[in-house]
Coordinates of C-alpha atoms in Angstrom, one line a residue:
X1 CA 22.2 54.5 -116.3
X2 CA 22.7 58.1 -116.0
X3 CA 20.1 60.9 -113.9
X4 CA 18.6 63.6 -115.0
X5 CA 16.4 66.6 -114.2
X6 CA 13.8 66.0 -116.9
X7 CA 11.6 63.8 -114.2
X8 CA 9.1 64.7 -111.7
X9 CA 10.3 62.7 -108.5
X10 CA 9.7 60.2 -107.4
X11 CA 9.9 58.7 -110.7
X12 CA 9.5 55.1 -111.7
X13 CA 11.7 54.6 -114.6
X14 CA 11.6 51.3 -117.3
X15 CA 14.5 51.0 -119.3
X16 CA 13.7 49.3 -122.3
X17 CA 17.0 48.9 -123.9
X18 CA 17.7 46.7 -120.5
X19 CA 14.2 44.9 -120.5
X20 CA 15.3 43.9 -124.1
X21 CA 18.4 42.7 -123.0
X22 CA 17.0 40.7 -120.2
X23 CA 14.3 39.6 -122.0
X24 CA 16.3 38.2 -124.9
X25 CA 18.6 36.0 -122.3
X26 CA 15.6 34.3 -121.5
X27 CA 14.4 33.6 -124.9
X28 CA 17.7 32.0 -125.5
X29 CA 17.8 30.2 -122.9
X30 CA 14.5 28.8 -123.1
X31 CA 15.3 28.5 -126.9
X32 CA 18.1 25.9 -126.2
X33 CA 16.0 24.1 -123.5
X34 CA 13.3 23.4 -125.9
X35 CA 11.1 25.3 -123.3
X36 CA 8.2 27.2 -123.4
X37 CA 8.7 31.0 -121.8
X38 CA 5.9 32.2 -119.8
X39 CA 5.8 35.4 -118.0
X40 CA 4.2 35.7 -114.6
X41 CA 2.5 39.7 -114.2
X42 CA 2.7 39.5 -110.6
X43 CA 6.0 41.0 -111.2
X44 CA 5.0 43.6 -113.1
X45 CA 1.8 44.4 -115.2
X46 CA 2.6 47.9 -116.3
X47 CA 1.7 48.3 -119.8
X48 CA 4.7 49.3 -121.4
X49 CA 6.5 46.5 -119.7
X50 CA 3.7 44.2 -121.2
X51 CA 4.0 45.7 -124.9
X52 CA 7.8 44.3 -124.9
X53 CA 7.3 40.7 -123.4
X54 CA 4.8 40.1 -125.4
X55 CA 6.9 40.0 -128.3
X56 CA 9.3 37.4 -126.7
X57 CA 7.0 35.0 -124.7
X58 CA 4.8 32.2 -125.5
X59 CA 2.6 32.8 -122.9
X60 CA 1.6 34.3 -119.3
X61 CA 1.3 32.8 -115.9
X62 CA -1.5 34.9 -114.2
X63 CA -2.4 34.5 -110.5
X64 CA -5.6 36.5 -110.6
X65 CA -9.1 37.4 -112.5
X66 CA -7.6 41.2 -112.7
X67 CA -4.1 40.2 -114.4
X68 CA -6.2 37.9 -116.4
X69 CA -8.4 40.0 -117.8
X70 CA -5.5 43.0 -118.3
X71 CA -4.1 40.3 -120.5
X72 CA -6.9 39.5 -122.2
X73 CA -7.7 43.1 -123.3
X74 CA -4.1 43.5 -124.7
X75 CA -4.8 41.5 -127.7
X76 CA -1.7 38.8 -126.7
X77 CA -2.5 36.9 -130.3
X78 CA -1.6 32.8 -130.1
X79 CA 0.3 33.1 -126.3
X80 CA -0.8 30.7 -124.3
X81 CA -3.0 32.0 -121.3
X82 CA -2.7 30.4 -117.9
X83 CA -4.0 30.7 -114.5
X84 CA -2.7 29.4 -111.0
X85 CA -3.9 30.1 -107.8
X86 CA -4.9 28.8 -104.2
X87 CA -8.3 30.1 -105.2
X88 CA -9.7 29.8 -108.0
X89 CA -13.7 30.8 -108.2
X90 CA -15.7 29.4 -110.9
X91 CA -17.2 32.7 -111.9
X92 CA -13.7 33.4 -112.8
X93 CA -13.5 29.9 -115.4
X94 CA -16.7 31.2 -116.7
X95 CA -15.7 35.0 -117.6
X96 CA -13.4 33.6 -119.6
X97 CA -14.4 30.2 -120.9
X98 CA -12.0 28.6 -123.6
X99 CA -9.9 31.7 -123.6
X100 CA -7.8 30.4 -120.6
X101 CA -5.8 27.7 -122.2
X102 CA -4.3 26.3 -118.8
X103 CA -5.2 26.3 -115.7
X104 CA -3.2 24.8 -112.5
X105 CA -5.5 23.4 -109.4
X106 CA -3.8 23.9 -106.1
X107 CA -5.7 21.0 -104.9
X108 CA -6.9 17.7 -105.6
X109 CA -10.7 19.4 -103.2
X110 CA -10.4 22.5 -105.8
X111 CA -10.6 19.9 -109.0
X112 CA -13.0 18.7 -107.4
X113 CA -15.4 21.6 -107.0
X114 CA -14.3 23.2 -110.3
X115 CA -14.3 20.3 -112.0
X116 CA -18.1 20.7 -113.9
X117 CA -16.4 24.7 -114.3
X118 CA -13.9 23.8 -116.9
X119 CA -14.4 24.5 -120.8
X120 CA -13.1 21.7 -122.8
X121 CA -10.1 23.7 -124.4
X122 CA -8.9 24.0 -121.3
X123 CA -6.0 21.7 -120.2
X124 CA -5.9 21.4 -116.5
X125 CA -3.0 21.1 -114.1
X126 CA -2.3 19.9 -110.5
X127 CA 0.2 22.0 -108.2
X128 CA 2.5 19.6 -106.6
X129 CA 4.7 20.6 -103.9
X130 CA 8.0 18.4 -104.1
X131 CA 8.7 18.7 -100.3
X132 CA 12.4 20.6 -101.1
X133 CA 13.1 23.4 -99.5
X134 CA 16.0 26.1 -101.1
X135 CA 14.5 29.5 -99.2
X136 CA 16.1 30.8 -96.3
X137 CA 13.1 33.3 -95.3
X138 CA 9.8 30.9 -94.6
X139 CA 7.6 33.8 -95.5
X140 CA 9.0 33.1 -98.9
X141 CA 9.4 28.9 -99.3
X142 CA 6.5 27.5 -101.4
X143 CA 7.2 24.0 -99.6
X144 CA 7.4 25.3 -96.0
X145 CA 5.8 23.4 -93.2
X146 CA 2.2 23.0 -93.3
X147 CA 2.6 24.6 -96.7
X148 CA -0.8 25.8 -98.2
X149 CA 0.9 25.7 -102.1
X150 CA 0.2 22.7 -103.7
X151 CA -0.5 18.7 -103.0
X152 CA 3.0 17.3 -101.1
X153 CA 4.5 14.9 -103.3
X154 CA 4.5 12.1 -101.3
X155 CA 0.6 12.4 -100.2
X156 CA -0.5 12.4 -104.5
X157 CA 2.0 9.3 -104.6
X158 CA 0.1 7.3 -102.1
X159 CA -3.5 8.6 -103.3
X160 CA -2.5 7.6 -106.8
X161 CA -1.4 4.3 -105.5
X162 CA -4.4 3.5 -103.9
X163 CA -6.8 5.1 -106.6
X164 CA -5.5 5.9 -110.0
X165 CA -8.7 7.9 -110.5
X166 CA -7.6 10.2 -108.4
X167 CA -6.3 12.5 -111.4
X168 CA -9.1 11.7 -113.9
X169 CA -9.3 15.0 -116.0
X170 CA -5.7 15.9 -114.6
X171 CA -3.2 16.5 -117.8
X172 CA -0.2 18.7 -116.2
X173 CA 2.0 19.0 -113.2
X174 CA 3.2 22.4 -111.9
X175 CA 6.0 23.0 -108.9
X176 CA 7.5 26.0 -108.1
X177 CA 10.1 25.8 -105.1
X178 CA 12.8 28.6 -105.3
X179 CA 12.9 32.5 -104.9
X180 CA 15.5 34.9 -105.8
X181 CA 17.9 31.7 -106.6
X182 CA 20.7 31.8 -109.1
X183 CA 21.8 28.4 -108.3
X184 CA 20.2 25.9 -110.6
X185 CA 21.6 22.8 -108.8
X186 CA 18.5 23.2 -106.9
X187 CA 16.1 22.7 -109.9
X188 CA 18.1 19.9 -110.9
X189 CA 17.8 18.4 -107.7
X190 CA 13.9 19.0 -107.5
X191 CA 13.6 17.6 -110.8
X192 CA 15.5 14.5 -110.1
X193 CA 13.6 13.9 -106.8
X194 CA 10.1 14.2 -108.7
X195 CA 11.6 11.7 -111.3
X196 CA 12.4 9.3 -108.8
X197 CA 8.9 9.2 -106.0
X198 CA 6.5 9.8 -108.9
X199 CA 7.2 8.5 -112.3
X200 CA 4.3 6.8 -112.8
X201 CA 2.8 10.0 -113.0
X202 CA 4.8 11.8 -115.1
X203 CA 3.8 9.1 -118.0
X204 CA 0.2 10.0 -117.7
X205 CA 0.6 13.2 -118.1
X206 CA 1.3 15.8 -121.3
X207 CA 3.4 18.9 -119.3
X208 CA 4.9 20.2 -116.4
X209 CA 5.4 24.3 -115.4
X210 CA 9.2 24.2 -113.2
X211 CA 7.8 27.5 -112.3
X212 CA 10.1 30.5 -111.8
X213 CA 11.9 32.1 -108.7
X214 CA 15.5 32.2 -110.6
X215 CA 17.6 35.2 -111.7
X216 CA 18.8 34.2 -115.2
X217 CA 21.1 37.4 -115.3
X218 CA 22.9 35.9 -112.0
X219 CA 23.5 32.9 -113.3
X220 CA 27.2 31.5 -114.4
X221 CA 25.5 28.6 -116.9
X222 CA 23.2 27.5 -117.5
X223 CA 23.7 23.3 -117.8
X224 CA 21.6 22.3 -115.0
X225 CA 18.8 23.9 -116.0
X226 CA 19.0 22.2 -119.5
X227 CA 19.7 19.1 -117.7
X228 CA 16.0 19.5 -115.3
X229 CA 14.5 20.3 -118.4
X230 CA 15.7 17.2 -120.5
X231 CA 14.7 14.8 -117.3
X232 CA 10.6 15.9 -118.2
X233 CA 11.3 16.3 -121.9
X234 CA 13.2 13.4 -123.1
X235 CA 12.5 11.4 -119.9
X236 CA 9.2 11.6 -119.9
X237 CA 8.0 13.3 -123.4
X238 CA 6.2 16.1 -121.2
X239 CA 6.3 19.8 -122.9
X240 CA 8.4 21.3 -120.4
X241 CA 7.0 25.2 -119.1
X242 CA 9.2 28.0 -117.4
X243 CA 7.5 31.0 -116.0
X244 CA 10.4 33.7 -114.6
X245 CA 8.6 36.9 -113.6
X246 CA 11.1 39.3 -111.4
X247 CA 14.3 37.7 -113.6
X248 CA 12.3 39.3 -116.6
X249 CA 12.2 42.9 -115.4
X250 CA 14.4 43.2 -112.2
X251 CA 17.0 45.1 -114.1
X252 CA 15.2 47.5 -116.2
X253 CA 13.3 49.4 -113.2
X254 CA 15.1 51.9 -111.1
X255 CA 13.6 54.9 -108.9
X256 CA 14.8 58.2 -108.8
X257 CA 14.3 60.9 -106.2
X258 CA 15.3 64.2 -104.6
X259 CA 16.9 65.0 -101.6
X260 CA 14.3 67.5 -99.3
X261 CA 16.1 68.1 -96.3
X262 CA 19.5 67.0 -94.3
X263 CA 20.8 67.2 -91.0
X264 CA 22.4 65.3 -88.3
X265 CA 20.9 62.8 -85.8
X266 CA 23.4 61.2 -83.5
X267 CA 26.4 60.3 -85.3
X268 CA 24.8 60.6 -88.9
X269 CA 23.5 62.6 -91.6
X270 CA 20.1 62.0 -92.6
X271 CA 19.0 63.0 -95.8
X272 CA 15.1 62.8 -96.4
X273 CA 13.6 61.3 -100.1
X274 CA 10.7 62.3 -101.5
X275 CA 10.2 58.6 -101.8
X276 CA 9.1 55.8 -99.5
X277 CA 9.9 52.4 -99.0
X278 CA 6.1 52.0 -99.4
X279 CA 7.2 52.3 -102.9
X280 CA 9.8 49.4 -102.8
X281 CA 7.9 47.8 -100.4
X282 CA 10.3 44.6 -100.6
X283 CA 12.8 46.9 -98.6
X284 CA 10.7 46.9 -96.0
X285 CA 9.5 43.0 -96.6
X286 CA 13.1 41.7 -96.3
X287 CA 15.4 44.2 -94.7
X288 CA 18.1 44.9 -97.2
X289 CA 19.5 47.8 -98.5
X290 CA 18.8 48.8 -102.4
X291 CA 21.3 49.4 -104.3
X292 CA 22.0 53.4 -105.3
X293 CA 23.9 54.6 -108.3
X294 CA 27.2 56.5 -107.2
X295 CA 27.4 54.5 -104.2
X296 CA 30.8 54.0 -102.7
X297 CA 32.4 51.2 -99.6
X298 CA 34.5 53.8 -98.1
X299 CA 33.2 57.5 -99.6
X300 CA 34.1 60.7 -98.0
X301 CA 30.5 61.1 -97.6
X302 CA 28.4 59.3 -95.9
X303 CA 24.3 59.3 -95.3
X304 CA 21.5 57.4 -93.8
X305 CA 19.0 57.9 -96.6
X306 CA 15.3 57.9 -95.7
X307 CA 11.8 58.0 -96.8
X308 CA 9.2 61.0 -96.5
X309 CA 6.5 59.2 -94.2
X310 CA 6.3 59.0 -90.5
X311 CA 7.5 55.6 -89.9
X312 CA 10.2 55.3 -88.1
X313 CA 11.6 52.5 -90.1
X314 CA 11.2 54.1 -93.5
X315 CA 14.6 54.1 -94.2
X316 CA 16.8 52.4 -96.9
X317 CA 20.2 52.8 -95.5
X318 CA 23.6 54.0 -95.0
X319 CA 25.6 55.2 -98.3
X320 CA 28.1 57.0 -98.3
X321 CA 29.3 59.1 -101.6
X322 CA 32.6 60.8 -103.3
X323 CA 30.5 64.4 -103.5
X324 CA 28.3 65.6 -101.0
X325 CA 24.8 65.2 -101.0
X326 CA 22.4 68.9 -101.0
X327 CA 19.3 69.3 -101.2
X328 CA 17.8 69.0 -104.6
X329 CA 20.6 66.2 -105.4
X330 CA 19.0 63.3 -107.4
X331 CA 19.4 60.0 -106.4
X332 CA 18.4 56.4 -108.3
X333 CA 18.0 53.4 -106.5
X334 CA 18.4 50.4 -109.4
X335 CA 16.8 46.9 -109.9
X336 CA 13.4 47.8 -108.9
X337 CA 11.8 46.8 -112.0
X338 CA 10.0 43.6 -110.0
X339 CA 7.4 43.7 -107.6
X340 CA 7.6 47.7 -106.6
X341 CA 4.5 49.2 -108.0
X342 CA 2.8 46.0 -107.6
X343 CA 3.3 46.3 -103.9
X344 CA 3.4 50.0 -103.7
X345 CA 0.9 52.0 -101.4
X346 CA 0.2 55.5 -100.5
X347 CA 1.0 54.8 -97.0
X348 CA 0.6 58.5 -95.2
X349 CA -1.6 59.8 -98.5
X350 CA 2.1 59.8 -99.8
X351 CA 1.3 59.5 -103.9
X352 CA 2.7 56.7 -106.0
X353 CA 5.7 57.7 -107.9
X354 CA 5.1 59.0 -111.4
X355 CA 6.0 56.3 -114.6
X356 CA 8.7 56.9 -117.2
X357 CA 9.3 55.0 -119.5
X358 CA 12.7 55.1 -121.4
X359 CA 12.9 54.2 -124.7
X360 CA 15.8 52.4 -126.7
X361 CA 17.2 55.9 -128.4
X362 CA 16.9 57.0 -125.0
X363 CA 14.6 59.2 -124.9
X364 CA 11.8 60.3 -122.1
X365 CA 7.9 58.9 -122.0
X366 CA 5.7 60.2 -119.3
X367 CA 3.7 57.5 -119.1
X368 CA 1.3 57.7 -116.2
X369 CA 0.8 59.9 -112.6
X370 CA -0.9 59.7 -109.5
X371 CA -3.3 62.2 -108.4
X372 CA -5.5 62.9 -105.4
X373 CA -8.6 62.1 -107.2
X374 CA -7.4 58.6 -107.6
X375 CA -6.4 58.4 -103.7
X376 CA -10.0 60.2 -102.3
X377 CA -12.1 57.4 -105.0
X378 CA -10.3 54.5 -103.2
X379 CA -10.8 55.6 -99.9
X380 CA -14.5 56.3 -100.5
X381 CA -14.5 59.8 -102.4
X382 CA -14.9 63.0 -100.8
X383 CA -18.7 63.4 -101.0
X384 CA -19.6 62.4 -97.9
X385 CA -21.2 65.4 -95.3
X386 CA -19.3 65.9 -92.4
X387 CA -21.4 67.3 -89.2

């Protein structure tokens, strides 16, 4: 990846030779498991992100009426549509009737009250929470204490026990337990642990959905994922679902900016952005530093480089460089294809960084900007008398 001058800053940038790339490990990989490939939008639902999955998926994973209903209106053919949330509202099942192909309960009280909401076509799923943790950060671990993401394993066990018609209408099983993992031990493990305190109900159902939460590009091989997947397909005869979302467009998304101002504060130089980590807003969220292209351990140059607003703690980190920094230098800060715009705000009345998108002869789309108009309509408008 290389910067130019071409962009208004900040710039939001899709690479689509890399989204390609990315997207074409998965397939393969899917491919050999004999699994189906969903995407889940949550990671990103920008359009021309959306125009290349589509071509390489079998379905989407939505978590929302909105991401439904984008998906809906992009004309995604025979993929698969399906929708999995702690709420689900049942004007939502009837908007879109026997459109929505699957749809994942987070309860056994939600069935219950959507039950009569259904549409035939429409295979429904139970979220099970196999009571495995893998995620350091509890803000992050699906199967937490007192978890509110699905029914604990060894609760549907004993209901099932005592009253088989506990999953009447019930047809698929969904789990997601990981988060940024590249370790696919831990699948394995979750899927042999489900095998073992519930089989009974694996042979009444017709799928599962492993769920996502793994880079695919981090990964050394791949066996143990083929091996989880085999356990529910050749075990059990279940059609086996995957639904990677940030391991689908991590890579391709990077944001470039302009340095605005430097000088020195204690024993640093700080050089402001004309970004924000409002705009990567899982800087913030976790407390890491992003990676940035030219970036050297040990350069003669060194910066803390920080974001335009007037929190104190918008600020992405120290870097240090092998030329100096001036103002008007561009800098790109990589792998921030996943959940940045989808978490980005105009903290401050700071705009949203304007979309690129970069085509695979490389060339330069300016695909979308943000504008005051757009800021003043969701704070209310401007028409409003002021005495």
């Amino acid at each position: 990846m290389t910067l130019t001058n071409e962009l208004e800053t900040p710039a939001f940038v899709t690479d689509e030779k890399v989204l390609q790339k990315d997207l074409a490990l998965l397939r393969d990989v899917a491919d050999q498991a004999s699994c189906k490939l969903l995407y889940s939008p949550k990671a990103s639902v920008l359009s021309t992100v959306l125009q290349n999955i589509v071509r390489q998926v079998d379905g989407f994973a939505c978590s929302s009426p909105y991401e439904l209903r984008l998906l809906d209106q992009l004309c995604i053919g025979t993929r698969s549509l399906h929708l999995v949330s702690p709420l689900i509202k049942a004007e939502t099942l009837a908007a879109f009737g026997d459109r929505l192909d699957y749809l994942t309960v987070n309860s056994l009280s939600q069935w219950d009250f959507l039950r009569d909401s259904v549409s035939p076509p429409t295979s429904v799923g139970l979220r099970l929470n196999p009571q495995l943790s893998f995620v350091r950060d509890a803000r992050y671990d699906p199967c937490r204490q007192q978890s509110k993401l699905g029914v604990p394993m060894s609760k549907l066990a004993d209901l099932v026990a005592t009253d088989p018609a506990v999953l009447r209408g019930i047809t698929g099983l969904h789990f997601h337990n990981n988060c940024d993992g590249a370790d696919f031990s831990n699948l394995l493990t979750t899927a042999r642990h489900i095998q073992s305190v519930i089989p009974d109900i694996l042979h009444q159902v017709d799928w599962i959905n492993i769920g996502g939460g793994y880079m695919f590009d981090l990964a050394s091989d791949y066996m143990d994922f083929y091996e989880a997947v085999a356990i529910f397909r050749e075990g059990f005869g279940l059609e086996v679902f995957m639904e990677p979302g940030a391991a689908a467009v991590r890579r391709c998304g990077t944001i470039e900016a302009t340095v605005h101002d430097i000088f020195g504060s204690d024993d640093t130089l700080i050089a402001i952005l004309d970004t924000t980590v409002n705009h990567m807003s899982e800087v913030f969220e976790f407390q890491f530093e992003p990676d940035v292209l030219g970036h050297i351990d040990g350069g003669l140059h060194s910066y803390t480089l920080a974001g335009c607003t007037c929190l104190a703690g918008d600020v992405f980190g120290h870097y240090s460089f092998d030329k100096p920094l001036v103002i008007g230098s561009r800098l790109m800060f990589l792998n921030m294809g996943a959940y940045t715009l989808s978490k980005a705000h105009r903290f401050n009345g700071v705009a949203l960084p304007t979309i690129y998108r970069r085509r695979l002869d490389g060339s330069l789309d300016k695909v979308g900007a943000d504008s005051f108009d757009e800021f003043a309509q969701h704070t209310g408008g401007t028409n409003v008398a002021v005495a």
